[in-house]
């Protein structure tokens, strides 16, 4: 039997075949490994980590191509804070506030020495109930049964700080903070030293505060540009122009560090960029949404017997004031209600009398007082009364966070010169507004009520935003925009601080300003603090305090 001869395969060919099989297996294992790691990272960052698509792709690329260098974006000290807004599962993402734990001498110690806070007013009773003051009685039925207090118009310092304690997104980790709050009672601080004290005493707390802040690590993140504080007085009390003892106020807002911070005041300067106007406190501080909604509904249903009204006193020492002419026009009109607030007129200091008059009027006149603004404007809007302004600095350039930019939707504007020089009839001007338009404007005013009041600091509204909420969100938006500008390399070299009031009126996305119809109202230099009035800021501050003295004499 013959055997079939075996096939002889060369050794070289056998080694090549085996090599191909091993190489194929190697590439198969490598591909399988890459797929495995791809699935691992995809599952981690998509399902567990919640990272963005760009972050996932960057990490996957890094691990699948270890030899390739990935360029990392530049990190800033506030990068972590910005990233919190990307976490959709965190209701506080992008909204965290860090509060400095200041030494008590900057806040609580002042309340313990409340008798020293004002020469003419016992502020001890006004600092009770978390800054709201004593509850108001409702014998005449003007108020609702709950939420009404005899609140001092300069008590925002303590009200705001106590509201901050109820803020739902506080953090003890400053690296998460969208903004940093400084609970310094700046308004109470200056109110104790304005009369009879030299500049060293008036400036002492402000200088100590700045020294304390600038030594904190939180300050170094943005040089204080993410910090904000509140002062319940007009800006002119904090803008002393010289270091001479006779000059008014302290220099808090002129300190280099304070120029970086944001200061919330009841009246801001048109020519400076480091202060922002927030509403004066009214008498209404609801603890529940329902209290606000019931009050709004009540204001809608009121029958208003007067076309317009005015509560105030003349300014005979100011020849450019139009208050005297307004009072004369009101006295001569059969459709105007007047509450004269000069010496001896007790009704003008009665919250019940004032609110009752506003509730019975369609329009409420709000001319300048000793400064641009008045608490009365907010009391009148709380009553559903349409405000009539005579200077844009009384509201339109002040409270741009809280009031609509389109002022004609909720108010009437009559330029001061129309009254001062042209003797325009206020009654005739208001009668030109149709009943249909009056209803639309009044509904707009009533709709604004929640964002113009400060809720009870010991509680929090559920769904409605109050004046505190609006201000805090505005600060967060301001700081966030600044941080994004830093990251994207956008500078602000074209900003002109003297035109700050114009920038406040810009719509979102706008950055440049030009000529404006209100230029004549703000054409005076900085030390002419009341625009057309021609007064210096010091005189404004002094007169404001003299008026406070008169109100409580």
Short mmCIF file of C-alpha atoms in Angstrom, two decimals:
data_model
loop_
_atom_site.label_atom_id
_atom_site.label_comp_id
_atom_site.label_asym_id
_atom_site.label_seq_id
_atom_site.Cartn_x
_atom_site.Cartn_y
_atom_site.Cartn_z
CA UNK A 1 0.00 0.00 0.00
CA UNK A 2 1.29 3.31 -0.95
CA UNK A 3 1.12 6.22 1.35
CA UNK A 4 -0.03 9.61 0.04
CA UNK A 5 2.99 11.85 0.18
CA UNK A 6 2.66 14.65 2.77
CA UNK A 7 2.58 18.26 1.63
CA UNK A 8 5.70 20.08 2.58
CA UNK A 9 5.02 23.76 3.70
CA UNK A 10 7.99 26.04 3.96
CA UNK A 11 8.83 27.29 7.52
CA UNK A 12 8.72 30.94 6.50
CA UNK A 13 5.18 30.67 5.20
CA UNK A 14 4.01 29.00 8.44
CA UNK A 15 5.46 31.82 10.56
CA UNK A 16 3.70 34.44 8.38
CA UNK A 17 0.32 32.73 8.79
CA UNK A 18 0.62 32.48 12.55
CA UNK A 19 1.71 36.11 12.71
CA UNK A 20 -1.38 37.25 10.81
CA UNK A 21 -3.66 35.34 13.17
CA UNK A 22 -1.98 36.87 16.24
CA UNK A 23 -2.08 40.36 14.73
CA UNK A 24 -5.79 39.99 13.98
CA UNK A 25 -6.49 38.88 17.50
CA UNK A 26 -4.49 41.83 18.86
CA UNK A 27 -6.44 44.40 16.84
CA UNK A 28 -9.68 42.68 17.86
CA UNK A 29 -8.77 42.90 21.53
CA UNK A 30 -7.72 46.56 21.19
CA UNK A 31 -10.99 47.41 19.43
CA UNK A 32 -12.97 45.56 22.09
CA UNK A 33 -11.09 47.45 24.82
CA UNK A 34 -11.79 50.83 23.20
CA UNK A 35 -15.47 49.96 22.84
CA UNK A 36 -15.58 48.83 26.48
CA UNK A 37 -14.06 52.09 27.75
CA UNK A 38 -16.28 54.14 25.42
CA UNK A 39 -19.38 52.53 26.92
CA UNK A 40 -18.05 52.98 30.48
CA UNK A 41 -17.40 56.71 30.01
CA UNK A 42 -20.58 57.27 28.05
CA UNK A 43 -22.64 55.66 30.83
CA UNK A 44 -20.80 57.58 33.57
CA UNK A 45 -21.01 61.06 32.08
CA UNK A 46 -24.40 60.77 30.40
CA UNK A 47 -26.34 58.88 33.04
CA UNK A 48 -24.46 59.41 36.28
CA UNK A 49 -22.37 62.56 35.88
CA UNK A 50 -24.79 64.68 33.90
CA UNK A 51 -21.91 66.39 32.13
CA UNK A 52 -22.33 68.30 28.91
CA UNK A 53 -21.85 66.60 25.53
CA UNK A 54 -18.71 68.64 24.93
CA UNK A 55 -17.22 67.47 28.25
CA UNK A 56 -18.02 63.82 27.45
CA UNK A 57 -16.44 64.01 23.99
CA UNK A 58 -13.34 65.65 25.38
CA UNK A 59 -12.87 62.98 28.07
CA UNK A 60 -13.57 60.07 25.69
CA UNK A 61 -11.09 61.50 23.19
CA UNK A 62 -8.49 61.83 25.92
CA UNK A 63 -8.76 58.19 27.05
CA UNK A 64 -9.05 56.68 23.57
CA UNK A 65 -6.04 58.63 22.29
CA UNK A 66 -3.58 58.78 25.20
CA UNK A 67 -0.82 60.12 23.00
CA UNK A 68 -2.86 63.22 22.00
CA UNK A 69 -2.56 66.32 24.21
CA UNK A 70 -5.92 67.97 25.10
CA UNK A 71 -5.82 71.73 25.74
CA UNK A 72 -7.70 72.59 28.92
CA UNK A 73 -9.67 75.89 29.20
CA UNK A 74 -8.23 78.49 31.55
CA UNK A 75 -9.51 78.11 35.09
CA UNK A 76 -10.66 81.11 37.12
CA UNK A 77 -11.35 81.23 40.86
CA UNK A 78 -15.05 81.60 40.08
CA UNK A 79 -15.24 78.82 37.45
CA UNK A 80 -16.81 76.38 39.89
CA UNK A 81 -19.50 78.89 40.81
CA UNK A 82 -20.40 79.41 37.15
CA UNK A 83 -20.59 75.68 36.52
CA UNK A 84 -23.26 75.20 39.19
CA UNK A 85 -25.77 76.79 36.84
CA UNK A 86 -25.22 73.90 34.39
CA UNK A 87 -26.46 71.35 36.92
CA UNK A 88 -30.15 71.16 36.04
CA UNK A 89 -30.84 68.89 39.01
CA UNK A 90 -29.75 71.60 41.48
CA UNK A 91 -32.51 74.20 42.06
CA UNK A 92 -29.88 76.55 43.52
CA UNK A 93 -27.45 76.18 40.63
CA UNK A 94 -26.16 79.63 39.74
CA UNK A 95 -28.04 81.22 42.65
CA UNK A 96 -25.92 80.52 45.72
CA UNK A 97 -25.17 83.43 48.06
CA UNK A 98 -22.32 83.44 50.57
CA UNK A 99 -22.79 85.73 53.59
CA UNK A 100 -19.77 87.13 55.40
CA UNK A 101 -19.77 86.52 59.15
CA UNK A 102 -18.95 90.06 60.17
CA UNK A 103 -17.96 91.08 63.69
CA UNK A 104 -21.13 92.19 65.60
CA UNK A 105 -19.98 95.82 65.74
CA UNK A 106 -20.89 96.11 62.05
CA UNK A 107 -24.53 95.11 62.55
CA UNK A 108 -26.07 93.50 65.65
CA UNK A 109 -24.23 95.72 68.11
CA UNK A 110 -25.84 98.77 66.47
CA UNK A 111 -29.30 97.36 67.22
CA UNK A 112 -28.39 96.93 70.86
CA UNK A 113 -27.53 100.64 70.89
CA UNK A 114 -30.65 101.58 68.90
CA UNK A 115 -31.29 104.77 70.89
CA UNK A 116 -28.20 106.29 69.29
CA UNK A 117 -29.31 105.64 65.68
CA UNK A 118 -31.26 108.89 65.23
CA UNK A 119 -31.38 112.26 66.94
CA UNK A 120 -35.14 112.65 66.52
CA UNK A 121 -36.56 109.17 66.14
CA UNK A 122 -36.58 106.34 68.66
CA UNK A 123 -35.36 103.65 66.30
CA UNK A 124 -35.63 100.97 69.00
CA UNK A 125 -39.31 100.41 68.26
CA UNK A 126 -38.64 100.39 64.52
CA UNK A 127 -36.02 97.65 64.78
CA UNK A 128 -38.47 95.26 66.44
CA UNK A 129 -40.15 92.43 64.52
CA UNK A 130 -37.03 91.84 62.40
CA UNK A 131 -36.95 95.51 61.35
CA UNK A 132 -40.64 95.92 60.50
CA UNK A 133 -41.51 97.92 63.61
CA UNK A 134 -44.68 97.62 65.70
CA UNK A 135 -47.87 96.19 64.12
CA UNK A 136 -50.42 98.72 62.85
CA UNK A 137 -53.93 98.79 64.19
CA UNK A 138 -56.71 98.60 61.63
CA UNK A 139 -59.50 100.46 63.34
CA UNK A 140 -60.58 102.26 60.16
CA UNK A 141 -60.39 99.15 57.99
CA UNK A 142 -57.85 100.71 55.63
CA UNK A 143 -55.41 97.81 55.91
CA UNK A 144 -55.89 94.07 55.74
CA UNK A 145 -55.92 92.21 59.05
CA UNK A 146 -52.37 90.85 58.87
CA UNK A 147 -48.96 91.94 57.55
CA UNK A 148 -49.12 95.68 58.33
CA UNK A 149 -46.45 97.42 60.41
CA UNK A 150 -45.33 100.96 61.28
CA UNK A 151 -42.14 100.52 59.26
CA UNK A 152 -39.54 103.29 59.22
CA UNK A 153 -38.58 104.31 55.70
CA UNK A 154 -34.87 103.94 56.52
CA UNK A 155 -35.06 100.42 57.98
CA UNK A 156 -34.01 98.49 54.87
CA UNK A 157 -30.62 97.57 56.38
CA UNK A 158 -32.08 95.23 58.98
CA UNK A 159 -35.09 94.10 56.91
CA UNK A 160 -32.88 93.03 54.00
CA UNK A 161 -30.35 91.27 56.24
CA UNK A 162 -33.07 89.33 58.03
CA UNK A 163 -34.67 88.39 54.71
CA UNK A 164 -31.29 87.06 53.61
CA UNK A 165 -31.37 84.63 56.52
CA UNK A 166 -34.44 83.02 54.88
CA UNK A 167 -32.87 82.88 51.42
CA UNK A 168 -33.16 79.30 50.17
CA UNK A 169 -29.75 79.16 48.44
CA UNK A 170 -27.28 80.19 51.12
CA UNK A 171 -23.94 78.41 51.08
CA UNK A 172 -20.97 78.17 53.41
CA UNK A 173 -18.72 77.35 50.46
CA UNK A 174 -17.78 80.68 48.88
CA UNK A 175 -16.41 78.95 45.78
CA UNK A 176 -20.02 78.09 44.85
CA UNK A 177 -21.35 81.60 45.38
CA UNK A 178 -22.90 83.61 42.55
CA UNK A 179 -22.48 86.69 44.79
CA UNK A 180 -21.30 87.54 48.29
CA UNK A 181 -23.41 89.54 50.76
CA UNK A 182 -21.88 91.89 53.31
CA UNK A 183 -24.39 92.36 56.20
CA UNK A 184 -23.08 95.78 57.22
CA UNK A 185 -25.76 98.19 58.46
CA UNK A 186 -24.31 101.12 56.51
CA UNK A 187 -27.42 103.28 56.86
CA UNK A 188 -27.63 102.84 60.61
CA UNK A 189 -23.91 103.45 60.91
CA UNK A 190 -23.99 106.86 59.26
CA UNK A 191 -27.25 107.92 60.92
CA UNK A 192 -25.61 107.94 64.35
CA UNK A 193 -22.76 110.28 63.43
CA UNK A 194 -24.03 112.81 60.89
CA UNK A 195 -24.62 115.62 63.36
CA UNK A 196 -21.84 116.88 65.65
CA UNK A 197 -19.13 114.37 64.73
CA UNK A 198 -15.89 114.89 62.80
CA UNK A 199 -15.01 112.97 59.66
CA UNK A 200 -12.77 110.52 61.55
CA UNK A 201 -15.75 109.26 63.53
CA UNK A 202 -18.05 109.25 60.51
CA UNK A 203 -15.59 107.24 58.41
CA UNK A 204 -14.31 104.87 61.08
CA UNK A 205 -16.70 101.93 60.60
CA UNK A 206 -16.45 102.11 56.80
CA UNK A 207 -12.66 102.06 56.91
CA UNK A 208 -12.64 99.17 59.40
CA UNK A 209 -15.08 97.22 57.24
CA UNK A 210 -12.97 97.65 54.11
CA UNK A 211 -9.85 96.64 56.02
CA UNK A 212 -11.61 93.48 57.28
CA UNK A 213 -13.00 92.54 53.86
CA UNK A 214 -9.82 93.03 51.86
CA UNK A 215 -7.99 90.60 54.13
CA UNK A 216 -10.49 87.83 53.46
CA UNK A 217 -9.71 85.16 50.82
CA UNK A 218 -13.19 85.65 49.33
CA UNK A 219 -12.24 89.21 48.40
CA UNK A 220 -9.28 88.13 46.28
CA UNK A 221 -11.46 86.11 43.88
CA UNK A 222 -12.71 89.24 42.09
CA UNK A 223 -11.33 92.12 44.13
CA UNK A 224 -14.75 92.64 45.70
CA UNK A 225 -16.67 92.96 42.44
CA UNK A 226 -18.85 90.02 43.47
CA UNK A 227 -19.66 91.64 46.86
CA UNK A 228 -22.78 93.66 47.70
CA UNK A 229 -24.24 95.42 50.72
CA UNK A 230 -27.37 97.40 51.59
CA UNK A 231 -27.88 100.89 53.03
CA UNK A 232 -31.38 102.14 53.72
CA UNK A 233 -30.58 105.77 53.07
CA UNK A 234 -30.00 107.99 50.04
CA UNK A 235 -26.64 107.74 48.30
CA UNK A 236 -25.64 111.33 49.15
CA UNK A 237 -25.12 110.37 52.81
CA UNK A 238 -22.18 108.21 51.67
CA UNK A 239 -20.57 110.55 49.13
CA UNK A 240 -18.64 113.22 51.01
CA UNK A 241 -16.55 115.01 48.43
CA UNK A 242 -13.82 116.42 50.71
CA UNK A 243 -12.15 115.62 54.02
CA UNK A 244 -13.32 118.83 55.67
CA UNK A 245 -15.40 118.40 58.83
CA UNK A 246 -18.22 120.75 57.71
CA UNK A 247 -18.90 118.62 54.63
CA UNK A 248 -21.81 116.23 54.80
CA UNK A 249 -21.76 112.45 55.26
CA UNK A 250 -19.04 109.83 55.11
CA UNK A 251 -16.99 108.67 52.12
CA UNK A 252 -17.94 104.99 52.04
CA UNK A 253 -18.92 105.02 48.36
CA UNK A 254 -15.75 106.85 47.37
CA UNK A 255 -13.39 104.34 49.02
CA UNK A 256 -11.40 102.40 46.37
CA UNK A 257 -12.61 99.03 47.67
CA UNK A 258 -16.22 100.18 47.84
CA UNK A 259 -16.05 101.29 44.21
CA UNK A 260 -15.72 97.61 43.32
CA UNK A 261 -18.66 96.51 45.46
CA UNK A 262 -22.34 97.07 44.69
CA UNK A 263 -24.31 99.08 47.24
CA UNK A 264 -28.11 98.95 47.27
CA UNK A 265 -29.64 102.22 48.45
CA UNK A 266 -33.13 103.72 48.42
CA UNK A 267 -31.82 106.44 46.12
CA UNK A 268 -28.80 106.04 43.85
CA UNK A 269 -26.59 108.54 42.04
CA UNK A 270 -27.16 109.08 38.30
CA UNK A 271 -23.45 109.70 37.82
CA UNK A 272 -21.90 106.74 39.64
CA UNK A 273 -21.77 103.04 38.88
CA UNK A 274 -21.38 101.42 42.31
CA UNK A 275 -24.86 102.06 43.75
CA UNK A 276 -28.28 100.76 42.73
CA UNK A 277 -31.76 101.87 43.73
CA UNK A 278 -34.10 99.52 45.60
CA UNK A 279 -37.62 100.35 46.86
CA UNK A 280 -38.26 102.16 50.11
CA UNK A 281 -40.07 99.84 52.54
CA UNK A 282 -43.84 100.30 52.68
CA UNK A 283 -46.13 99.39 55.60
CA UNK A 284 -47.13 96.03 54.09
CA UNK A 285 -45.01 92.93 54.78
CA UNK A 286 -46.99 89.80 53.96
CA UNK A 287 -46.01 86.37 55.23
CA UNK A 288 -48.00 84.40 52.64
CA UNK A 289 -48.79 84.64 48.94
CA UNK A 290 -52.50 84.69 49.75
CA UNK A 291 -52.12 87.94 51.71
CA UNK A 292 -50.68 89.63 48.62
CA UNK A 293 -53.30 88.23 46.24
CA UNK A 294 -56.18 89.24 48.51
CA UNK A 295 -54.77 92.77 48.80
CA UNK A 296 -54.34 93.10 45.04
CA UNK A 297 -57.93 91.98 44.45
CA UNK A 298 -59.15 94.49 47.01
CA UNK A 299 -57.30 97.35 45.28
CA UNK A 300 -58.91 96.39 41.96
CA UNK A 301 -62.42 96.69 43.36
CA UNK A 302 -62.07 100.06 45.10
CA UNK A 303 -64.13 103.01 43.92
CA UNK A 304 -61.85 106.02 43.62
CA UNK A 305 -63.57 109.37 44.09
CA UNK A 306 -60.59 111.66 43.43
CA UNK A 307 -58.90 112.16 40.06
CA UNK A 308 -55.58 112.95 41.75
CA UNK A 309 -54.07 113.61 45.16
CA UNK A 310 -50.94 114.90 46.82
CA UNK A 311 -49.41 114.38 50.26
CA UNK A 312 -46.50 116.68 51.01
CA UNK A 313 -45.18 120.05 52.11
CA UNK A 314 -43.91 123.00 50.06
CA UNK A 315 -40.20 123.80 49.80
CA UNK A 316 -40.09 127.60 50.13
CA UNK A 317 -36.32 127.55 50.59
CA UNK A 318 -35.87 125.97 47.15
CA UNK A 319 -36.93 128.42 44.42
CA UNK A 320 -36.85 125.68 41.76
CA UNK A 321 -39.15 123.33 43.62
CA UNK A 322 -42.56 122.87 41.98
CA UNK A 323 -44.24 121.65 45.14
CA UNK A 324 -45.79 125.03 45.88
CA UNK A 325 -47.39 125.15 42.42
CA UNK A 326 -48.64 121.58 42.77
CA UNK A 327 -50.26 122.42 46.10
CA UNK A 328 -51.87 125.55 44.62
CA UNK A 329 -53.27 123.57 41.67
CA UNK A 330 -54.63 120.90 43.98
CA UNK A 331 -56.33 123.45 46.24
CA UNK A 332 -58.06 125.05 43.25
CA UNK A 333 -59.26 121.75 41.79
CA UNK A 334 -62.52 120.07 42.73
CA UNK A 335 -61.11 116.66 41.83
CA UNK A 336 -57.90 116.77 43.92
CA UNK A 337 -57.37 115.55 47.47
CA UNK A 338 -54.61 117.26 49.46
CA UNK A 339 -52.80 116.26 52.66
CA UNK A 340 -50.48 119.10 53.65
CA UNK A 341 -47.52 117.73 55.56
CA UNK A 342 -46.13 120.88 57.14
CA UNK A 343 -45.72 121.46 60.85
CA UNK A 344 -48.74 120.51 62.93
CA UNK A 345 -50.42 118.34 60.27
CA UNK A 346 -50.66 115.04 62.13
CA UNK A 347 -52.62 113.23 59.41
CA UNK A 348 -49.58 113.28 57.16
CA UNK A 349 -47.73 111.13 59.66
CA UNK A 350 -50.60 108.67 59.98
CA UNK A 351 -50.18 105.56 57.77
CA UNK A 352 -53.93 105.06 57.86
CA UNK A 353 -54.70 108.59 56.61
CA UNK A 354 -52.08 108.43 53.85
CA UNK A 355 -53.14 105.00 52.59
CA UNK A 356 -56.80 105.95 52.72
CA UNK A 357 -56.16 108.98 50.50
CA UNK A 358 -54.13 106.95 48.00
CA UNK A 359 -56.80 104.27 47.85
CA UNK A 360 -59.42 106.86 46.96
CA UNK A 361 -57.38 108.40 44.09
CA UNK A 362 -56.79 107.44 40.46
CA UNK A 363 -53.50 109.36 40.21
CA UNK A 364 -50.97 110.27 42.93
CA UNK A 365 -48.55 113.15 42.39
CA UNK A 366 -44.90 112.37 43.22
CA UNK A 367 -42.67 115.42 42.69
CA UNK A 368 -39.10 115.63 43.99
CA UNK A 369 -38.67 116.33 47.66
CA UNK A 370 -35.30 117.11 49.22
CA UNK A 371 -33.82 114.53 46.88
CA UNK A 372 -35.05 112.77 43.76
CA UNK A 373 -37.08 110.05 45.45
CA UNK A 374 -39.88 109.59 47.97
CA UNK A 375 -41.22 106.69 49.97
CA UNK A 376 -44.66 108.02 49.05
CA UNK A 377 -44.29 106.70 45.50
CA UNK A 378 -44.23 103.12 46.78
CA UNK A 379 -47.03 103.68 49.29
CA UNK A 380 -49.21 105.04 46.49
CA UNK A 381 -48.52 102.14 44.13
CA UNK A 382 -49.24 99.72 46.98
CA UNK A 383 -52.67 101.39 47.09
CA UNK A 384 -53.18 100.82 43.35
CA UNK A 385 -52.79 104.53 42.59
CA UNK A 386 -51.09 105.49 39.31
CA UNK A 387 -48.00 107.61 40.12
CA UNK A 388 -47.36 110.93 38.36
CA UNK A 389 -43.65 111.80 38.19
CA UNK A 390 -42.09 115.13 37.23
CA UNK A 391 -38.42 114.13 37.07
CA UNK A 392 -37.01 110.87 35.60
CA UNK A 393 -34.68 110.59 38.60
CA UNK A 394 -37.65 110.05 40.91
CA UNK A 395 -38.25 106.51 39.59
CA UNK A 396 -37.36 105.79 35.96
CA UNK A 397 -33.57 105.88 36.32
CA UNK A 398 -33.62 104.69 39.93
CA UNK A 399 -35.53 101.44 40.17
CA UNK A 400 -34.75 99.80 36.84
CA UNK A 401 -34.66 96.36 38.48
CA UNK A 402 -38.13 96.67 39.95
CA UNK A 403 -40.11 98.87 37.54
CA UNK A 404 -40.78 98.43 33.79
CA UNK A 405 -38.43 100.26 31.44
CA UNK A 406 -41.50 101.48 29.55
CA UNK A 407 -42.64 103.94 32.22
CA UNK A 408 -45.80 104.89 30.31
CA UNK A 409 -47.32 101.50 31.10
CA UNK A 410 -47.69 102.28 34.81
CA UNK A 411 -47.19 106.05 35.28
CA UNK A 412 -47.69 109.53 33.86
CA UNK A 413 -44.72 111.81 33.24
CA UNK A 414 -45.13 115.60 33.31
CA UNK A 415 -41.75 117.40 32.99
CA UNK A 416 -41.04 119.85 35.80
CA UNK A 417 -40.65 122.74 33.39
CA UNK A 418 -44.23 122.22 32.20
CA UNK A 419 -45.32 123.12 35.72
CA UNK A 420 -42.56 125.57 36.62
CA UNK A 421 -42.42 127.66 33.44
CA UNK A 422 -45.48 126.85 31.36
CA UNK A 423 -48.03 126.54 34.14
CA UNK A 424 -49.51 123.41 32.58
CA UNK A 425 -52.73 122.25 34.26
CA UNK A 426 -52.21 118.90 35.96
CA UNK A 427 -55.95 118.32 36.03
CA UNK A 428 -56.30 118.87 32.28
CA UNK A 429 -53.32 116.64 31.56
CA UNK A 430 -54.71 113.75 33.60
CA UNK A 431 -58.20 114.10 32.15
CA UNK A 432 -56.67 113.40 28.74
CA UNK A 433 -56.02 109.82 29.84
CA UNK A 434 -59.02 107.76 28.74
CA UNK A 435 -60.94 105.63 31.29
CA UNK A 436 -59.89 102.52 29.36
CA UNK A 437 -56.23 103.50 29.59
CA UNK A 438 -56.61 104.32 33.28
CA UNK A 439 -57.89 100.80 33.90
CA UNK A 440 -54.97 99.29 31.99
CA UNK A 441 -52.42 101.39 33.87
CA UNK A 442 -53.99 100.71 37.26
CA UNK A 443 -53.91 96.97 36.56
CA UNK A 444 -50.22 97.29 35.68
CA UNK A 445 -49.55 99.09 38.97
CA UNK A 446 -51.45 96.49 40.99
CA UNK A 447 -49.55 93.74 39.19
CA UNK A 448 -46.26 95.35 40.30
CA UNK A 449 -47.15 95.26 44.01
CA UNK A 450 -45.39 91.97 44.90
CA UNK A 451 -42.01 93.12 43.58
CA UNK A 452 -42.26 96.51 45.33
CA UNK A 453 -42.81 95.21 48.87
CA UNK A 454 -40.56 93.38 51.32
CA UNK A 455 -42.09 90.18 52.64
CA UNK A 456 -41.98 89.47 56.37
CA UNK A 457 -38.31 88.58 57.04
CA UNK A 458 -39.40 85.81 59.39
CA UNK A 459 -41.06 83.94 56.53
CA UNK A 460 -40.93 83.65 52.75
CA UNK A 461 -43.46 83.92 49.94
CA UNK A 462 -43.98 80.64 48.09
CA UNK A 463 -44.35 81.64 44.45
CA UNK A 464 -44.29 85.44 44.35
CA UNK A 465 -41.04 87.42 44.13
CA UNK A 466 -40.75 90.40 46.46
CA UNK A 467 -38.39 93.39 46.30
CA UNK A 468 -35.66 91.37 48.02
CA UNK A 469 -35.88 88.51 45.51
CA UNK A 470 -35.75 90.90 42.56
CA UNK A 471 -32.70 92.73 43.94
CA UNK A 472 -30.76 89.56 44.74
CA UNK A 473 -31.39 88.10 41.29
CA UNK A 474 -30.32 91.37 39.67
CA UNK A 475 -27.04 91.28 41.60
CA UNK A 476 -26.49 87.65 40.60
CA UNK A 477 -27.11 88.53 36.95
CA UNK A 478 -24.70 91.46 37.19
CA UNK A 479 -21.89 89.39 38.69
CA UNK A 480 -22.49 86.49 36.30
CA UNK A 481 -22.26 88.80 33.28
CA UNK A 482 -19.04 90.29 34.61
CA UNK A 483 -17.53 86.84 35.09
CA UNK A 484 -18.46 85.80 31.57
CA UNK A 485 -16.94 89.01 30.21
CA UNK A 486 -13.69 88.18 32.02
CA UNK A 487 -13.61 84.64 30.61
CA UNK A 488 -14.37 85.80 27.07
CA UNK A 489 -11.88 88.66 27.26
CA UNK A 490 -14.42 91.44 26.81
CA UNK A 491 -13.29 94.72 28.31
CA UNK A 492 -15.36 97.68 29.37
CA UNK A 493 -13.03 100.46 28.31
CA UNK A 494 -15.80 102.46 26.64
CA UNK A 495 -17.85 102.74 29.84
CA UNK A 496 -18.37 106.35 30.97
CA UNK A 497 -19.29 106.47 34.65
CA UNK A 498 -20.70 109.98 34.39
CA UNK A 499 -23.43 108.50 32.19
CA UNK A 500 -24.34 105.66 34.55
CA UNK A 501 -28.03 106.53 34.47
CA UNK A 502 -28.10 105.86 30.72
CA UNK A 503 -26.51 102.44 31.04
CA UNK A 504 -29.18 101.48 33.56
CA UNK A 505 -31.81 102.00 30.86
CA UNK A 506 -30.18 99.78 28.22
CA UNK A 507 -31.93 96.62 27.13
CA UNK A 508 -30.24 93.24 27.45
CA UNK A 509 -27.34 92.89 25.04
CA UNK A 510 -26.90 96.64 24.55
CA UNK A 511 -23.59 98.14 25.68
CA UNK A 512 -23.28 101.63 24.23
CA UNK A 513 -25.19 104.82 25.01
CA UNK A 514 -25.91 107.97 23.04
CA UNK A 515 -28.01 111.11 23.24
CA UNK A 516 -31.14 110.78 25.37
CA UNK A 517 -34.29 112.84 25.83
CA UNK A 518 -33.51 113.13 29.54
CA UNK A 519 -30.05 114.63 29.11
CA UNK A 520 -31.25 118.08 30.31
CA UNK A 521 -32.40 116.56 33.61
CA UNK A 522 -28.93 115.19 34.40
CA UNK A 523 -26.72 117.84 32.85
CA UNK A 524 -25.35 119.13 36.15
CA UNK A 525 -21.95 117.97 37.48
CA UNK A 526 -21.74 115.33 40.19
CA UNK A 527 -21.88 117.75 43.10
CA UNK A 528 -25.17 119.15 41.83
CA UNK A 529 -26.87 116.14 43.30
CA UNK A 530 -30.44 117.02 42.45
CA UNK A 531 -30.13 117.70 38.74
CA UNK A 532 -32.20 120.77 37.93
CA UNK A 533 -32.46 121.80 41.57
CA UNK A 534 -28.87 123.02 41.50
CA UNK A 535 -28.18 121.82 45.05
CA UNK A 536 -25.03 120.06 46.12
CA UNK A 537 -25.23 116.50 47.36
CA UNK A 538 -24.36 117.74 50.84
CA UNK A 539 -27.31 120.12 50.88
CA UNK A 540 -29.58 117.33 49.69
CA UNK A 541 -28.49 115.11 52.53
CA UNK A 542 -28.82 117.85 55.13
CA UNK A 543 -32.26 118.88 53.93
CA UNK A 544 -33.39 115.28 53.94
CA UNK A 545 -32.46 115.04 57.59
CA UNK A 546 -34.07 118.39 58.40
CA UNK A 547 -37.25 117.09 56.82
CA UNK A 548 -37.01 113.96 58.98
CA UNK A 549 -36.58 116.18 62.03
CA UNK A 550 -39.69 118.16 61.09
CA UNK A 551 -41.68 114.98 60.54
CA UNK A 552 -41.00 113.84 64.09
CA UNK A 553 -41.21 117.16 65.93
#
